[in-house]
Each structure stands twice: as structure tokens, then as C-alpha cells.
Coordinates of N, CA, C and O in Angstrom, one line a residue:
X27 N 28.7 -0.2 -9.5 CA 28.6 -0.2 -8.1 C 28.9 -1.5 -7.6 O 28.5 -2.5 -8.1
X28 N 29.7 -1.6 -6.5 CA 30.1 -2.8 -5.9 C 29.0 -3.4 -5.1 O 28.1 -2.7 -4.7
X29 N 29.1 -4.7 -4.7 CA 28.2 -5.4 -3.9 C 28.1 -4.7 -2.5 O 27.0 -4.6 -1.9
X30 N 29.2 -4.2 -2.0 CA 29.2 -3.6 -0.7 C 28.4 -2.2 -0.7 O 27.9 -1.8 0.2
X31 N 28.5 -1.5 -1.9 CA 27.7 -0.3 -2.0 C 26.2 -0.6 -1.9 O 25.4 0.3 -1.5
X32 N 25.8 -1.7 -2.4 CA 24.4 -2.1 -2.4 C 23.9 -2.6 -1.0 O 22.8 -2.6 -0.7
X33 N 24.9 -3.1 -0.3 CA 24.7 -3.8 1.0 C 25.5 -3.1 2.1 O 26.4 -3.7 2.6
X34 N 25.2 -1.8 2.5 CA 26.0 -1.2 3.4 C 26.0 -1.9 4.8 O 25.0 -2.5 5.1
X35 N 27.0 -1.7 5.5 CA 27.1 -2.2 6.9 C 26.0 -1.7 7.7 O 25.7 -0.5 7.7
X36 N 25.3 -2.6 8.5 CA 24.2 -2.2 9.3 C 24.5 -1.2 10.3 O 23.7 -0.5 10.8
X37 N 25.8 -1.1 10.7 CA 26.2 -0.2 11.8 C 26.5 1.2 11.2 O 26.9 2.1 11.9
X38 N 26.4 1.4 9.9 CA 26.6 2.7 9.2 C 25.7 3.7 9.8 O 24.5 3.5 10.0
X39 N 26.3 4.9 10.2 CA 25.5 6.0 10.8 C 24.6 6.7 9.8 O 23.7 7.5 10.2
X40 N 24.7 6.4 8.5 CA 23.9 7.1 7.5 C 22.4 6.8 7.6 O 22.0 5.7 7.8
X41 N 21.6 7.9 7.5 CA 20.2 7.7 7.6 C 19.6 8.1 6.2 O 18.4 8.2 6.1
X42 N 20.4 8.2 5.2 CA 19.9 8.5 3.9 C 19.4 7.2 3.2 O 19.9 6.1 3.4
X43 N 18.3 7.4 2.4 CA 17.8 6.2 1.7 C 17.3 6.8 0.4 O 16.3 7.5 0.3
X44 N 17.9 6.3 -0.7 CA 17.5 6.7 -2.1 C 16.5 5.7 -2.5 O 16.8 4.6 -2.9
X45 N 15.2 6.1 -2.5 CA 14.1 5.2 -2.9 C 14.2 4.7 -4.4 O 13.8 3.6 -4.7
X46 N 14.9 5.5 -5.2 CA 15.1 5.0 -6.6 C 16.0 3.8 -6.7 O 16.1 3.2 -7.7
X47 N 16.8 3.6 -5.6 CA 17.7 2.4 -5.6 C 17.4 1.4 -4.5 O 18.1 0.5 -4.3
X48 N 16.2 1.6 -3.8 CA 15.8 0.7 -2.7 C 14.9 -0.3 -3.3 O 13.8 -0.1 -3.7
X49 N 15.5 -1.6 -3.4 CA 14.8 -2.7 -4.1 C 13.4 -2.9 -3.6 O 12.5 -3.1 -4.4
X50 N 13.1 -3.0 -2.3 CA 11.7 -3.2 -1.8 C 10.7 -2.2 -2.4 O 9.6 -2.5 -2.8
X51 N 11.1 -0.9 -2.3 CA 10.3 0.1 -2.9 C 10.1 0.0 -4.4 O 8.9 0.1 -4.8
X52 N 11.1 -0.3 -5.1 CA 11.0 -0.4 -6.6 C 10.1 -1.5 -7.0 O 9.3 -1.4 -7.8
X53 N 10.3 -2.7 -6.3 CA 9.5 -3.9 -6.7 C 8.1 -3.6 -6.3 O 7.2 -4.0 -7.1
X54 N 7.8 -3.1 -5.1 CA 6.4 -2.8 -4.7 C 5.8 -1.8 -5.7 O 4.6 -2.0 -6.1
X55 N 6.5 -0.8 -6.0 CA 5.9 0.3 -6.9 C 5.6 -0.3 -8.2 O 4.5 -0.1 -8.8
X56 N 6.6 -1.0 -8.8 CA 6.4 -1.6 -10.1 C 5.3 -2.6 -10.1 O 4.4 -2.6 -11.0
X57 N 5.3 -3.5 -9.1 CA 4.2 -4.5 -9.0 C 2.8 -3.9 -8.9 O 1.9 -4.3 -9.6
X58 N 2.7 -2.8 -8.1 CA 1.4 -2.1 -8.0 C 1.0 -1.5 -9.3 O -0.2 -1.6 -9.7
X59 N 1.9 -0.8 -10.0 CA 1.6 -0.2 -11.2 C 1.2 -1.2 -12.3 O 0.2 -1.0 -13.1
X60 N 1.9 -2.3 -12.3 CA 1.6 -3.4 -13.3 C 0.2 -3.9 -13.0 O -0.7 -4.1 -13.9
X61 N -0.1 -4.2 -11.7 CA -1.4 -4.8 -11.3 C -2.5 -3.8 -11.7 O -3.5 -4.3 -12.2
X62 N -2.3 -2.6 -11.4 CA -3.4 -1.6 -11.7 C -3.6 -1.5 -13.2 O -4.8 -1.4 -13.7
X63 N -2.5 -1.5 -14.0 CA -2.7 -1.3 -15.5 C -3.4 -2.6 -16.0 O -4.2 -2.5 -16.9
X64 N -3.0 -3.7 -15.6 CA -3.6 -5.0 -16.0 C -5.0 -5.1 -15.6 O -5.9 -5.6 -16.3
X65 N -5.3 -4.5 -14.4 CA -6.7 -4.6 -13.9 C -7.7 -3.9 -14.9 O -8.9 -4.3 -14.9
X66 N -7.2 -3.0 -15.6 CA -8.1 -2.3 -16.6 C -8.7 -3.3 -17.5 O -9.9 -3.3 -17.9
X67 N -7.9 -4.3 -18.0 CA -8.4 -5.3 -18.9 C -9.5 -6.1 -18.3 O -10.6 -6.3 -18.8
X68 N -9.3 -6.6 -17.1 CA -10.3 -7.5 -16.5 C -11.5 -6.8 -15.9 O -12.5 -7.3 -15.7
X69 N -11.3 -5.5 -15.6 CA -12.4 -4.7 -15.0 C -13.3 -4.3 -16.2 O -14.5 -4.5 -16.1
X70 N -12.7 -3.7 -17.2 CA -13.6 -3.2 -18.3 C -14.2 -4.3 -19.2 O -15.3 -4.3 -19.5
X71 N -13.4 -5.3 -19.5 CA -13.8 -6.4 -20.4 C -14.6 -7.5 -19.7 O -15.5 -8.1 -20.3
X72 N -14.3 -7.7 -18.5 CA -14.9 -8.9 -17.8 C -15.6 -8.6 -16.5 O -16.2 -9.4 -15.9
X73 N -15.5 -7.3 -16.1 CA -16.3 -6.9 -14.9 C -15.8 -7.5 -13.6 O -16.6 -7.7 -12.7
X74 N -14.5 -7.8 -13.5 CA -14.0 -8.4 -12.2 C -12.9 -7.5 -11.6 O -12.2 -6.8 -12.4
X75 N -12.8 -7.6 -10.3 CA -11.8 -6.8 -9.6 C -10.5 -7.5 -9.5 O -10.4 -8.7 -9.8
X76 N -9.4 -6.9 -9.0 CA -8.1 -7.5 -8.8 C -8.2 -8.7 -7.9 O -7.8 -9.8 -8.2
X77 N -8.9 -8.5 -6.7 CA -9.0 -9.7 -5.8 C -9.8 -10.8 -6.4 O -9.4 -12.0 -6.3
X78 N -10.8 -10.5 -7.2 CA -11.6 -11.6 -7.8 C -10.8 -12.3 -8.9 O -10.8 -13.5 -9.0
X79 N -10.0 -11.5 -9.6 CA -9.1 -12.1 -10.7 C -8.1 -13.1 -10.0 O -7.9 -14.2 -10.5
X80 N -7.5 -12.6 -8.9 CA -6.5 -13.5 -8.2 C -7.2 -14.8 -7.8 O -6.6 -15.9 -7.9
X81 N -8.4 -14.7 -7.2 CA -9.0 -15.9 -6.8 C -9.4 -16.9 -8.0 O -9.1 -18.1 -7.9
X82 N -9.9 -16.3 -9.0 CA -10.2 -17.1 -10.2 C -9.0 -17.8 -10.8 O -9.0 -19.0 -11.1
X83 N -7.9 -17.1 -10.9 CA -6.7 -17.7 -11.4 C -6.1 -18.8 -10.5 O -5.7 -19.8 -11.0
X84 N -6.2 -18.5 -9.2 CA -5.7 -19.6 -8.3 C -6.6 -20.8 -8.4 O -6.1 -22.0 -8.4
X85 N -7.9 -20.6 -8.5 CA -8.8 -21.8 -8.6 C -8.6 -22.5 -9.9 O -8.9 -23.7 -10.1
X86 N -8.2 -21.8 -10.9 CA -7.9 -22.4 -12.2 C -6.6 -23.2 -12.1 O -6.5 -24.3 -12.7
X87 N -5.7 -22.7 -11.3 CA -4.4 -23.5 -11.1 C -4.6 -24.7 -10.2 O -4.0 -25.7 -10.4
X88 N -5.3 -24.5 -9.1 CA -5.6 -25.5 -8.1 C -7.1 -25.6 -8.0 O -7.7 -24.8 -7.2
X89 N -7.7 -26.6 -8.6 CA -9.2 -26.6 -8.8 C -10.0 -26.6 -7.5 O -11.2 -26.2 -7.6
X90 N -9.5 -27.0 -6.4 CA -10.3 -27.0 -5.1 C -9.5 -26.4 -4.0 O -8.4 -26.9 -3.7
X91 N -10.0 -25.3 -3.5 CA -9.3 -24.6 -2.4 C -10.3 -24.1 -1.4 O -11.5 -23.9 -1.7
X92 N -9.8 -23.8 -0.2 CA -10.7 -23.1 0.8 C -10.4 -21.6 0.8 O -9.3 -21.2 0.3
X93 N -11.2 -20.9 1.5 CA -11.0 -19.4 1.6 C -9.7 -19.2 2.3 O -8.9 -18.3 2.0
X94 N -9.4 -20.0 3.3 CA -8.2 -19.8 4.1 C -6.9 -20.1 3.2 O -6.0 -19.3 3.3
X95 N -7.0 -21.1 2.4 CA -5.9 -21.4 1.5 C -5.7 -20.2 0.5 O -4.6 -19.8 0.2
X96 N -6.8 -19.7 0.0 CA -6.8 -18.5 -0.9 C -6.2 -17.3 -0.3 O -5.5 -16.5 -0.9
X97 N -6.5 -17.1 1.0 CA -5.9 -16.0 1.8 C -4.4 -16.1 1.7 O -3.7 -15.1 1.5
X98 N -3.8 -17.2 2.0 CA -2.4 -17.4 1.9 C -1.8 -17.3 0.5 O -0.8 -16.6 0.3
X99 N -2.5 -17.9 -0.4 CA -1.9 -17.9 -1.8 C -2.0 -16.5 -2.5 O -1.1 -16.1 -3.2
X100 N -3.0 -15.7 -2.2 CA -3.2 -14.4 -2.8 C -2.6 -13.3 -2.0 O -2.5 -12.2 -2.5
X101 N -2.1 -13.6 -0.8 CA -1.6 -12.6 0.1 C -2.6 -11.4 0.4 O -2.2 -10.3 0.5
X102 N -3.9 -11.8 0.4 CA -4.9 -10.8 0.7 C -5.5 -11.2 2.1 O -5.4 -12.3 2.5
X103 N -6.0 -10.2 2.8 CA -6.6 -10.5 4.1 C -7.9 -11.3 3.9 O -8.5 -11.3 2.8
X104 N -8.3 -11.9 5.0 CA -9.5 -12.8 4.9 C -10.8 -12.1 4.6 O -11.7 -12.6 4.0
X105 N -10.9 -10.8 5.0 CA -12.1 -10.0 4.7 C -12.2 -9.8 3.2 O -13.3 -10.0 2.6
X106 N -11.1 -9.4 2.6 CA -11.1 -9.2 1.1 C -11.4 -10.5 0.4 O -12.2 -10.5 -0.6
X107 N -10.8 -11.6 0.8 CA -11.1 -12.9 0.2 C -12.6 -13.2 0.3 O -13.2 -13.6 -0.6
X108 N -13.1 -13.1 1.5 CA -14.5 -13.4 1.8 C -15.5 -12.6 0.9 O -16.4 -13.1 0.3
X109 N -15.2 -11.3 0.8 CA -16.0 -10.4 0.0 C -16.0 -10.8 -1.5 O -16.9 -10.9 -2.2
X110 N -14.7 -11.1 -1.9 CA -14.5 -11.5 -3.3 C -15.2 -12.9 -3.6 O -15.8 -13.0 -4.7
X111 N -15.1 -13.8 -2.7 CA -15.7 -15.1 -2.9 C -17.2 -14.9 -3.0 O -17.9 -15.5 -3.9
X112 N -17.8 -14.1 -2.2 CA -19.3 -13.8 -2.2 C -19.7 -13.2 -3.6 O -20.6 -13.6 -4.2
X113 N -18.9 -12.2 -4.0 CA -19.1 -11.6 -5.3 C -19.1 -12.6 -6.5 O -19.9 -12.6 -7.3
X114 N -18.0 -13.4 -6.4 CA -17.9 -14.4 -7.5 C -19.0 -15.4 -7.5 O -19.5 -15.9 -8.5
X115 N -19.4 -15.8 -6.3 CA -20.5 -16.8 -6.1 C -21.8 -16.2 -6.6 O -22.6 -16.9 -7.3
X116 N -22.0 -14.9 -6.3 CA -23.3 -14.3 -6.8 C -23.3 -14.1 -8.3 O -24.4 -14.1 -8.9
X117 N -22.2 -14.2 -9.0 CA -22.1 -14.1 -10.4 C -22.0 -15.5 -11.0 O -21.8 -15.7 -12.2
X118 N -22.2 -16.6 -10.2 CA -22.1 -17.9 -10.7 C -20.7 -18.3 -11.3 O -20.6 -19.0 -12.2
X119 N -19.7 -17.7 -10.7 CA -18.3 -18.0 -11.1 C -17.6 -19.0 -10.3 O -16.6 -19.6 -10.7
X120 N -18.0 -19.1 -9.0 CA -17.5 -20.2 -8.1 C -18.6 -20.8 -7.4 O -19.7 -20.3 -7.2
X121 N -18.4 -22.1 -7.0 CA -19.3 -22.9 -6.3 C -18.7 -23.3 -4.9 O -17.5 -23.6 -4.9
X122 N -19.5 -23.2 -3.9 CA -19.0 -23.6 -2.5 C -19.6 -24.9 -2.2 O -20.8 -25.2 -2.5
X123 N -18.8 -25.7 -1.6 CA -19.3 -27.0 -1.1 C -18.8 -27.2 0.3 O -17.6 -27.2 0.6
X124 N -19.7 -27.5 1.3 CA -19.2 -27.6 2.7 C -18.3 -28.9 2.8 O -18.5 -29.9 2.1
X125 N -17.3 -28.7 3.6 CA -16.4 -29.9 3.9 C -17.1 -30.9 4.8 O -17.8 -30.5 5.7
X126 N -16.9 -32.1 4.5 CA -17.5 -33.2 5.4 C -16.7 -33.3 6.7 O -17.3 -33.8 7.7
X127 N -15.4 -32.9 6.7 CA -14.6 -33.0 7.9 C -14.8 -31.9 8.9 O -14.6 -32.0 10.1
X128 N -15.0 -30.6 8.3 CA -15.1 -29.4 9.2 C -16.2 -28.5 8.6 O -16.0 -28.0 7.5
X129 N -17.2 -28.4 9.3 CA -18.4 -27.6 8.9 C -18.1 -26.1 8.7 O -18.8 -25.4 8.0
X130 N -17.0 -25.7 9.4 CA -16.6 -24.2 9.2 C -15.9 -24.0 7.9 O -15.7 -22.9 7.5
X131 N -15.5 -25.1 7.3 CA -14.7 -25.0 6.0 C -15.5 -25.3 4.8 O -16.4 -26.2 4.9
X132 N -15.3 -24.5 3.7 CA -16.0 -24.8 2.5 C -15.0 -24.9 1.4 O -14.0 -24.1 1.3
X133 N -15.2 -25.9 0.5 CA -14.4 -26.1 -0.7 C -14.9 -25.2 -1.8 O -16.1 -25.1 -2.0
X134 N -14.0 -24.5 -2.5 CA -14.4 -23.6 -3.5 C -13.9 -24.1 -4.9 O -12.8 -24.6 -5.0
X135 N -14.8 -24.0 -5.9 CA -14.4 -24.5 -7.2 C -15.0 -23.6 -8.3 O -15.9 -22.9 -8.0
X136 N -14.3 -23.6 -9.4 CA -14.8 -22.8 -10.5 C -16.1 -23.4 -11.1 O -16.2 -24.6 -11.2
X137 N -16.9 -22.6 -11.7 CA -18.1 -23.1 -12.4 C -17.7 -23.1 -13.9 O -16.7 -22.6 -14.3
X138 N -18.6 -23.6 -14.7 CA -18.4 -23.6 -16.1 C -18.4 -22.2 -16.7 O -17.6 -21.9 -17.6
X139 N -19.2 -21.3 -16.1 CA -19.2 -19.9 -16.5 C -17.8 -19.3 -16.2 O -17.3 -18.5 -17.0
X140 N -17.2 -19.6 -15.1 CA -15.8 -19.1 -14.8 C -14.8 -19.6 -15.8 O -13.9 -18.9 -16.2
X141 N -14.9 -20.9 -16.1 CA -14.0 -21.5 -17.1 C -14.1 -20.8 -18.4 O -13.1 -20.5 -19.1
X142 N -15.3 -20.5 -18.8 CA -15.5 -19.8 -20.1 C -15.0 -18.4 -20.0 O -14.3 -17.9 -21.0
X143 N -15.1 -17.7 -18.9 CA -14.6 -16.3 -18.7 C -13.0 -16.4 -18.8 O -12.4 -15.6 -19.5
X144 N -12.5 -17.4 -18.1 CA -11.0 -17.5 -18.1 C -10.4 -17.9 -19.4 O -9.3 -17.5 -19.7
X145 N -11.2 -18.6 -20.2 CA -10.8 -18.9 -21.6 C -10.5 -17.7 -22.4 O -9.7 -17.7 -23.4
X146 N -11.2 -16.6 -22.1 CA -11.0 -15.3 -22.8 C -10.0 -14.4 -22.0 O -9.1 -13.8 -22.6
X147 N -10.1 -14.4 -20.7 CA -9.3 -13.5 -19.8 C -7.8 -13.9 -19.8 O -7.0 -13.0 -19.9
X148 N -7.5 -15.2 -19.7 CA -6.1 -15.6 -19.6 C -5.3 -15.2 -20.8 O -4.3 -14.6 -20.8
X149 N -5.8 -15.5 -22.0 CA -5.1 -15.1 -23.2 C -4.9 -13.6 -23.3 O -3.9 -13.1 -23.8
X150 N -6.0 -12.8 -22.9 CA -5.9 -11.4 -22.9 C -4.8 -10.9 -22.0 O -4.0 -10.0 -22.4
X151 N -4.7 -11.5 -20.8 CA -3.6 -11.0 -19.9 C -2.2 -11.5 -20.3 O -1.3 -10.8 -20.1
X152 N -2.2 -12.7 -21.0 CA -0.9 -13.1 -21.5 C -0.4 -12.2 -22.6 O 0.8 -11.9 -22.7
X153 N -1.3 -11.8 -23.5 CA -0.9 -10.8 -24.5 C -0.4 -9.5 -23.9 O 0.6 -9.0 -24.4
X154 N -1.1 -9.0 -22.9 CA -0.7 -7.8 -22.2 C 0.7 -8.0 -21.6 O 1.6 -7.1 -21.7
X155 N 0.9 -9.1 -20.9 CA 2.2 -9.4 -20.4 C 3.3 -9.4 -21.4 O 4.4 -8.9 -21.2
X156 N 3.0 -10.0 -22.6 CA 4.0 -10.1 -23.7 C 4.3 -8.7 -24.2 O 5.5 -8.4 -24.5
X157 N 3.3 -7.8 -24.2 CA 3.5 -6.4 -24.6 C 4.4 -5.7 -23.6 O 5.3 -5.0 -24.0
X158 N 4.2 -5.9 -22.4 CA 5.0 -5.3 -21.3 C 6.5 -5.8 -21.4 O 7.4 -5.0 -21.4
X159 N 6.6 -7.1 -21.6 CA 8.0 -7.7 -21.6 C 8.7 -7.6 -22.9 O 9.9 -7.9 -23.0
X160 N 8.0 -7.0 -23.9 CA 8.6 -6.9 -25.3 C 9.9 -6.1 -25.2 O 10.7 -6.2 -26.1
X161 N 10.0 -5.2 -24.3 CA 11.3 -4.4 -24.2 C 12.5 -5.2 -23.7 O 13.6 -4.7 -23.9
X162 N 12.3 -6.4 -23.2 CA 13.3 -7.3 -22.8 C 13.7 -8.3 -23.8 O 12.8 -8.8 -24.5
X163 N 15.0 -8.6 -23.9 CA 15.4 -9.7 -24.8 C 14.9 -11.0 -24.1 O 14.6 -11.0 -22.9
X164 N 15.0 -12.1 -24.8 CA 14.6 -13.4 -24.1 C 15.5 -13.7 -23.0 O 15.1 -14.1 -21.9
X165 N 16.8 -13.4 -23.2 CA 17.8 -13.6 -22.1 C 17.5 -12.7 -20.9 O 17.6 -13.2 -19.7
X166 N 17.2 -11.5 -21.1 CA 16.9 -10.6 -20.0 C 15.6 -11.0 -19.3 O 15.6 -11.0 -18.1
X167 N 14.6 -11.5 -20.0 CA 13.4 -11.9 -19.4 C 13.7 -13.1 -18.5 O 13.2 -13.2 -17.4
X168 N 14.4 -14.1 -19.0 CA 14.8 -15.3 -18.2 C 15.6 -14.9 -17.0 O 15.4 -15.4 -15.9
X169 N 16.5 -14.0 -17.2 CA 17.4 -13.5 -16.1 C 16.5 -12.8 -15.0 O 16.8 -13.0 -13.8
X170 N 15.6 -12.0 -15.4 CA 14.7 -11.4 -14.5 C 13.9 -12.4 -13.7 O 13.8 -12.3 -12.5
X171 N 13.3 -13.4 -14.4 CA 12.6 -14.4 -13.6 C 13.5 -15.2 -12.7 O 13.1 -15.5 -11.5
X172 N 14.7 -15.5 -13.1 CA 15.6 -16.2 -12.2 C 16.0 -15.3 -11.0 O 16.1 -15.8 -9.9
X173 N 16.2 -14.0 -11.2 CA 16.5 -13.1 -10.1 C 15.3 -13.0 -9.2 O 15.5 -13.0 -7.9
X174 N 14.1 -12.9 -9.7 CA 12.9 -12.9 -8.8 C 12.8 -14.2 -8.0 O 12.5 -14.1 -6.8
X175 N 13.1 -15.3 -8.6 CA 13.1 -16.6 -7.9 C 14.1 -16.6 -6.7 O 13.8 -17.0 -5.6
X176 N 15.3 -16.1 -7.0 CA 16.3 -16.0 -6.0 C 15.9 -15.1 -4.8 O 16.1 -15.4 -3.7
X177 N 15.3 -13.9 -5.2 CA 14.9 -13.0 -4.1 C 13.7 -13.6 -3.3 O 13.7 -13.4 -2.1
X178 N 12.8 -14.3 -3.9 CA 11.7 -15.0 -3.2 C 12.3 -16.0 -2.2 O 11.9 -16.1 -1.1
X179 N 13.2 -16.8 -2.7 CA 13.9 -17.8 -1.9 C 14.6 -17.2 -0.7 O 14.5 -17.7 0.5
X180 N 15.3 -16.1 -0.9 CA 16.0 -15.4 0.1 C 15.1 -14.8 1.1 O 15.3 -14.9 2.3
X181 N 14.0 -14.2 0.6 CA 13.0 -13.7 1.5 C 12.4 -14.8 2.4 O 12.2 -14.5 3.6
X182 N 12.1 -15.9 1.8 CA 11.6 -17.0 2.6 C 12.6 -17.4 3.8 O 12.2 -17.6 4.9
X183 N 13.8 -17.4 3.4 CA 14.9 -17.7 4.4 C 14.9 -16.6 5.5 O 15.0 -16.9 6.7
X184 N 14.9 -15.4 5.1 CA 15.0 -14.3 6.1 C 13.7 -14.3 7.0 O 13.9 -14.1 8.2
X185 N 12.6 -14.5 6.4 CA 11.3 -14.5 7.2 C 11.4 -15.7 8.2 O 11.0 -15.5 9.3
X186 N 11.8 -16.8 7.7 CA 11.9 -18.0 8.6 C 12.9 -17.7 9.7 O 12.6 -18.1 10.9
X187 N 14.0 -17.0 9.4 CA 15.0 -16.7 10.5 C 14.4 -15.7 11.5 O 14.7 -15.9 12.7
X188 N 13.6 -14.8 11.0 CA 13.0 -13.8 11.9 C 12.0 -14.4 12.9 O 11.7 -14.0 14.0
X189 N 11.3 -15.5 12.4 CA 10.3 -16.2 13.2 C 10.9 -17.3 14.0 O 10.1 -18.1 14.6
X190 N 12.2 -17.4 14.0 CA 12.8 -18.5 14.8 C 12.8 -19.9 14.2 O 13.0 -20.9 14.9
X191 N 12.4 -20.0 12.9 CA 12.3 -21.3 12.3 C 13.6 -21.7 11.6 O 13.7 -22.7 10.9
X192 N 14.6 -20.9 11.7 CA 15.9 -21.2 11.0 C 16.8 -22.2 11.7 O 16.8 -22.4 12.8

């Protein structure tokens, strides 16, 4: 298939759309299926939800964040982040500390209990990822990651253009 077949002229009168070849649908579908399958590990073994997992992993990556920052990083709405933060705090997995600059803002950090949980959870998820990716050669795996990076960069450019920031 040529590049023009993948990128038809916007003025084309065709209203057909083959979802099996529509990249946004395929990526969203695959991502959702992967997330749900992986969630079984951390739900059954560790008792945490997908949103809680995302928050824990981001706090592991960046040790101090606000709920607002987590909302942006996780691409979850603020209600879901707030509920997940409360649930994690009730399990002594995160600690809140009020900001000295802005009383509406609270800094979130992992607790020692969370670090112990992640010491088991992260290797388990990495093993699952390796099992999933085992069907790809090392070159295919690297090419896939490179292609995803390119698509993310292009999406950032397109979104910036749509919001007039270009």
C-alpha cells in the first residue's frame, strides 16, 4: 500500500472507514486490551486499580507531585485522580503534605509501604510486558517504540496547531 493510500486526500468524497486499518482505533483498542489484561496482575495480586497503579508508578518516577500534575501525566480526569489518591492514602501507600506556597495544593509522595509494593509489582509487570513483546524480534520492538515516539511527536504538533500554538 502506498503512502497516499494510507493518507487519502481530505476532499475525497468517500465516507468509508475500515476500522481494521484506522490507526487511532487500532492503537486505542490495543492499548485498552493491554491495560485490562495487565490490570489483572495488579488487581488480583496487589489489590490496586488501573488508576491507582498509574499514580503509584508516576510517583515512583517523579517522587513529589500534585494531584493536578498527576491528572496531566496520567491523562485521567481530576475526579478519578482524587478518588484514587484518597484510596491510596487510606491504604497508607501515599502521603499528602500541604504546600507552603498554596494551601489548595498538596504534595503527594510514596510511603515505604508503597515502595515495598512496587518492588514486587514493577518486576511482575515487566515480566508480563516481556511475555507480550516476545512475539517481536529485538529490531521490531525497537522499531515499534521509535514509531510510537514519532506518532506522539506528530500528535503534539497537530494538537498545538489546532489550539493556535503553532
